[in-house]
Short mmCIF file of C-alpha atoms and ligand atoms in Angstrom, two decimals:
data_model
loop_
_atom_site.label_atom_id
_atom_site.label_comp_id
_atom_site.label_asym_id
_atom_site.label_seq_id
_atom_site.Cartn_x
_atom_site.Cartn_y
_atom_site.Cartn_z
CA MET P 1 104.42 111.97 127.03
CA PHE P 2 103.26 108.47 125.61
CA ILE P 3 104.71 107.09 122.33
CA ASP P 4 102.40 104.83 120.04
CA SER P 5 104.95 102.34 118.63
CA HIS P 6 102.50 100.45 116.47
CA CYS P 7 99.59 101.84 114.69
CA HIS P 8 97.99 101.82 111.04
CA LEU P 9 97.14 105.36 110.48
CA ASN P 10 96.07 104.73 106.85
CA MET P 11 93.29 102.07 108.07
CA LEU P 12 91.70 104.50 110.72
CA ASP P 13 88.15 105.61 110.44
CA LEU P 14 88.25 109.14 110.05
CA ALA P 15 84.37 109.85 109.79
CA PRO P 16 84.31 110.81 113.46
CA PHE P 17 87.02 113.15 112.81
CA ASP P 18 85.40 115.11 109.68
CA GLY P 19 87.73 112.81 107.37
CA SER P 20 90.95 114.54 108.82
CA LEU P 21 93.76 112.62 109.97
CA GLN P 22 95.02 115.84 111.50
CA LYS P 23 92.30 115.88 113.83
CA VAL P 24 93.22 112.50 114.93
CA ILE P 25 96.74 113.16 115.53
CA SER P 26 95.76 116.30 117.56
CA GLU P 27 93.33 114.58 119.58
CA ALA P 28 96.12 111.93 120.41
CA LYS P 29 98.54 115.09 121.23
CA ASP P 30 96.00 116.23 123.70
CA MET P 31 96.08 112.83 125.37
CA GLY P 32 99.84 113.23 125.72
CA VAL P 33 101.05 111.16 122.85
CA THR P 34 103.72 112.71 121.24
CA HIS P 35 105.30 110.30 118.43
CA PHE P 36 103.72 107.38 116.23
CA LEU P 37 105.28 104.39 114.37
CA ASN P 38 102.78 103.85 111.23
CA VAL P 39 103.48 100.23 110.24
CA SER P 40 103.29 98.65 106.83
CA VAL P 41 101.73 95.53 106.35
CA THR P 42 102.46 95.15 102.51
CA GLU P 43 105.07 96.59 100.03
CA LYS P 44 102.10 98.59 98.82
CA ASP P 45 101.88 100.70 102.00
CA TYR P 46 105.05 102.55 101.22
CA GLU P 47 103.99 105.35 99.33
CA PRO P 48 100.94 106.30 101.23
CA LEU P 49 102.53 105.77 104.65
CA LEU P 50 105.81 107.84 103.50
CA LYS P 51 103.39 110.72 102.37
CA ILE P 52 101.96 110.99 106.04
CA ALA P 53 105.33 110.65 107.55
CA LEU P 54 106.69 113.52 105.47
CA GLU P 55 103.96 115.78 106.60
CA TYR P 56 104.60 115.30 110.34
CA ASP P 57 107.81 115.32 112.05
CA ASN P 58 106.53 112.94 114.70
CA ILE P 59 105.51 110.16 112.71
CA TYR P 60 107.64 107.44 111.37
CA ILE P 61 107.04 104.22 109.35
CA SER P 62 108.27 100.82 108.61
CA VAL P 63 108.51 98.63 105.49
CA GLY P 64 107.52 95.05 105.39
CA LEU P 65 104.84 92.23 104.74
CA HIS P 66 102.58 90.97 107.37
CA PRO P 67 102.24 87.17 107.87
CA ASN P 68 98.63 87.03 106.82
CA GLU P 69 98.95 89.30 103.69
CA ASN P 70 99.60 88.03 100.29
CA PRO P 71 99.21 84.36 101.54
CA GLY P 72 101.56 82.16 99.55
CA GLU P 73 103.35 84.94 97.70
CA SER P 74 106.86 85.69 98.11
CA LEU P 75 108.10 89.07 99.10
CA ASP P 76 109.29 92.00 96.72
CA LEU P 77 112.99 92.08 98.60
CA GLU P 78 114.38 94.09 96.18
CA LEU P 79 111.64 96.86 96.72
CA LEU P 80 111.91 96.58 100.39
CA THR P 81 115.74 96.78 100.65
CA LYS P 82 115.29 100.10 98.31
CA ASN P 83 112.40 101.74 100.41
CA ALA P 84 114.32 100.71 103.61
CA GLN P 85 116.80 103.25 103.04
CA HIS P 86 114.61 106.33 103.64
CA GLU P 87 115.34 108.15 106.96
CA LYS P 88 111.68 108.10 108.10
CA VAL P 89 111.76 104.22 107.73
CA ILE P 90 112.88 103.26 111.42
CA ALA P 91 111.65 99.43 111.40
CA ILE P 92 111.35 96.35 109.44
CA GLY P 93 107.88 94.80 109.42
CA GLU P 94 105.46 93.79 110.45
CA THR P 95 106.49 90.51 109.90
CA GLY P 96 106.55 87.09 111.76
CA LEU P 97 104.42 83.92 112.06
CA ASP P 98 100.62 83.79 112.58
CA TYR P 99 99.11 80.22 112.50
CA TYR P 100 95.70 81.33 113.75
CA ARG P 101 94.79 83.18 110.51
CA SER P 102 96.65 80.96 108.23
CA GLU P 103 97.04 77.11 107.83
CA GLY P 104 98.59 74.37 105.69
CA ASP P 105 102.09 74.33 104.66
CA LEU P 106 103.36 77.77 105.95
CA SER P 107 106.84 77.51 104.74
CA TRP P 108 106.25 80.73 102.43
CA GLN P 109 105.65 82.50 106.01
CA HIS P 110 108.67 81.10 107.26
CA GLU P 111 110.59 82.27 104.30
CA ARG P 112 109.18 85.92 104.24
CA PHE P 113 109.93 86.20 108.19
CA ILE P 114 113.67 84.72 107.46
CA GLN P 115 114.20 87.31 104.73
CA GLN P 116 112.98 90.33 106.78
CA ILE P 117 115.21 89.23 109.69
CA GLU P 118 118.23 89.25 107.03
CA LEU P 119 116.98 93.09 105.96
CA SER P 120 116.63 94.16 109.65
CA LYS P 121 120.22 93.16 110.22
CA GLN P 122 121.41 94.45 106.92
CA THR P 123 119.80 97.82 107.25
CA GLN P 124 120.12 97.92 111.11
CA LYS P 125 116.75 98.88 111.31
CA PRO P 126 115.09 96.71 114.24
CA LEU P 127 112.16 94.20 113.53
CA ILE P 128 108.58 94.64 114.27
CA ILE P 129 107.67 91.00 114.95
CA HIS P 130 103.96 89.94 114.83
CA THR P 131 103.27 86.25 116.36
CA ARG P 132 100.07 84.33 116.95
CA GLN P 133 99.57 80.70 117.79
CA ALA P 134 103.08 80.35 116.63
CA LYS P 135 105.39 80.46 119.76
CA GLU P 136 107.80 77.60 119.19
CA ASP P 137 108.42 78.16 115.61
CA THR P 138 108.85 82.01 115.95
CA ILE P 139 111.37 81.74 118.86
CA LYS P 140 113.21 78.90 116.89
CA ILE P 141 113.71 81.30 113.64
CA MET P 142 114.53 83.91 115.59
CA ARG P 143 117.56 82.09 117.48
CA GLU P 144 118.48 80.19 114.10
CA HIS P 145 118.72 83.40 112.12
CA ASN P 146 120.65 85.50 114.97
CA ALA P 147 117.41 87.97 115.26
CA GLN P 148 119.35 89.12 118.31
CA ASP P 149 121.76 90.74 116.11
CA ALA P 150 118.77 92.91 114.50
CA ARG P 151 116.76 93.57 117.83
CA GLY P 152 113.12 94.67 117.79
CA VAL P 153 109.87 94.30 119.41
CA MET P 154 107.33 91.61 119.87
CA HIS P 155 104.47 93.58 119.01
CA CYS P 156 100.72 93.31 120.44
CA PHE P 157 102.10 90.67 122.39
CA THR P 158 99.38 88.13 123.51
CA GLU P 159 101.56 85.21 124.53
CA ASP P 160 102.65 83.84 127.97
CA TRP P 161 105.59 84.94 130.33
CA ALA P 162 107.76 82.10 129.25
CA MET P 163 107.59 83.41 125.57
CA ALA P 164 108.06 86.85 126.61
CA LYS P 165 111.33 85.79 128.50
CA LYS P 166 112.71 84.10 125.46
CA ALA P 167 112.39 87.05 123.51
CA ILE P 168 113.81 89.36 126.23
CA ASP P 169 116.73 87.14 126.27
CA LEU P 170 117.40 87.70 122.48
CA GLY P 171 117.33 91.54 123.27
CA PHE P 172 113.84 92.01 122.19
CA TYR P 173 111.31 94.45 123.65
CA ILE P 174 107.61 93.63 124.44
CA SER P 175 104.94 95.74 123.25
CA PHE P 176 101.58 95.95 125.12
CA SER P 177 98.16 96.90 123.24
CA GLY P 178 94.72 97.40 124.59
CA ILE P 179 94.52 93.68 124.97
CA VAL P 180 96.12 94.11 128.30
CA THR P 181 93.11 95.98 129.77
CA PHE P 182 90.70 93.10 128.94
CA LYS P 183 89.15 91.40 131.89
CA ASN P 184 90.11 87.87 130.90
CA ALA P 185 93.64 88.69 129.58
CA LYS P 186 95.05 87.21 132.94
CA ASP P 187 98.33 85.67 131.50
CA LEU P 188 99.27 88.89 129.63
CA GLN P 189 98.49 91.22 132.75
CA ASP P 190 101.06 88.65 134.35
CA VAL P 191 103.69 89.14 131.53
CA ALA P 192 102.98 92.94 132.08
CA GLN P 193 103.77 92.89 135.50
CA LYS P 194 107.26 90.83 135.09
CA CYS P 195 108.30 92.65 132.13
CA PRO P 196 111.35 94.69 133.21
CA LEU P 197 110.68 98.35 132.42
CA ASP P 198 113.62 98.86 130.21
CA ARG P 199 112.09 96.24 127.80
CA MET P 200 108.53 97.67 127.52
CA LEU P 201 106.88 99.34 124.77
CA ILE P 202 103.26 100.37 124.38
CA GLU P 203 101.10 100.62 121.30
CA THR P 204 97.26 100.96 120.11
CA ASP P 205 97.64 98.55 117.03
CA SER P 206 94.73 100.93 116.11
CA PRO P 207 92.38 100.80 114.37
CA TYR P 208 92.11 97.35 116.03
CA LEU P 209 91.79 96.17 119.71
CA ALA P 210 90.45 99.32 121.36
CA PRO P 211 91.37 99.31 125.08
CA VAL P 212 88.66 99.22 127.74
CA PRO P 213 86.44 101.55 128.05
CA HIS P 214 86.43 101.55 124.32
CA ARG P 215 86.73 97.72 123.60
CA GLY P 216 84.80 96.73 120.53
CA LYS P 217 84.92 100.28 118.91
CA PRO P 218 87.27 101.90 116.46
CA ASN P 219 90.74 102.36 118.10
CA TYR P 220 92.83 105.59 117.75
CA PRO P 221 96.40 106.43 118.76
CA GLY P 222 95.42 108.46 121.66
CA TYR P 223 94.35 105.48 123.63
CA VAL P 224 97.79 104.25 124.08
CA SER P 225 97.54 106.52 127.11
CA LEU P 226 94.67 104.11 128.48
CA VAL P 227 97.12 101.30 127.87
CA ALA P 228 99.74 103.12 129.97
CA LYS P 229 97.45 104.10 132.76
CA PHE P 230 96.46 100.45 133.00
CA ILE P 231 99.66 99.01 133.13
CA ALA P 232 100.89 101.72 135.67
CA GLN P 233 98.01 100.59 138.07
CA LEU P 234 98.81 97.00 137.59
CA ARG P 235 102.36 97.28 138.38
CA GLY P 236 101.93 100.06 141.37
CA GLU P 237 103.80 102.54 139.47
CA SER P 238 103.29 105.99 138.40
CA VAL P 239 101.77 106.57 135.02
CA ASP P 240 104.49 108.99 134.50
CA THR P 241 107.13 106.37 135.20
CA ILE P 242 105.52 103.76 132.43
CA ALA P 243 105.29 107.00 129.81
CA LYS P 244 108.83 108.09 130.22
CA LYS P 245 110.58 104.57 130.36
CA THR P 246 108.43 103.36 127.24
CA SER P 247 109.29 106.42 125.39
CA GLN P 248 112.94 106.28 126.43
CA ASN P 249 112.79 102.53 125.24
CA PHE P 250 111.31 103.66 121.69
CA PHE P 251 114.30 106.09 121.07
CA THR P 252 116.75 103.59 122.29
CA LEU P 253 115.34 100.79 120.14
CA PHE P 254 114.60 102.88 116.96
CA SER P 255 116.57 105.97 117.06
CA PRO P 256 114.70 108.06 114.77
CA ASN P 257 116.58 110.66 113.13
CA ALA P 258 119.75 109.29 114.25
ZN1 ZN H 1 100.26 92.55 113.94
ZN1 ZN H 2 99.76 95.87 113.18
#
């Protein structure tokens, strides 16, 4: 029983599955995946994602605006606030800062990040934070805007232990994707070894970042099992322990159906 705590089901290549999302979900089930958090990257994702979530009891969604989407624009806070009320919406994001794919004056990214931290506190639905090449500013904004009152997850974490520790100290969880299985991901493997089990989540971020041995190919939610297996081996723990702990953490953090 694994949970894919971060995927983009609406972006998957369904061709190998005869165009059927049902088949993707059923393959994932065969690989032991029981629940999915299908993450929004823009406000427009709400309708299509909700449609999927209403068809499956075990698929939940988030509402939010990704730091690289609609560059320079402000977010539709009124719409996000309204859509966040649905019981299938269990998180706010993905939001955060990404200085890798955006440059110049990024105050618009900051503003949107802050607004989503506030929305998370207001709705009591945890944050999904995406951070890339923006360590200092991400932690700074989290601290200044009391993200510890919102709680949430540092998704597809790729930074070092020092950053992970700061997020953990703010009450956040660290989510590992297929990147942790990459040969050159030594720093990240160090984080996966040091991360307390009660703060760990796993994800695919599919369709991106397939774990070894599917690296470079399309990613699917079923492969979250490979992430769990890799981390288990790395830490010298049973796959069952990693599966149980990360699933428990998912329910503790997001309280779906609560
Ligand atoms: Zn992301
Ligand atoms: Zn994502």
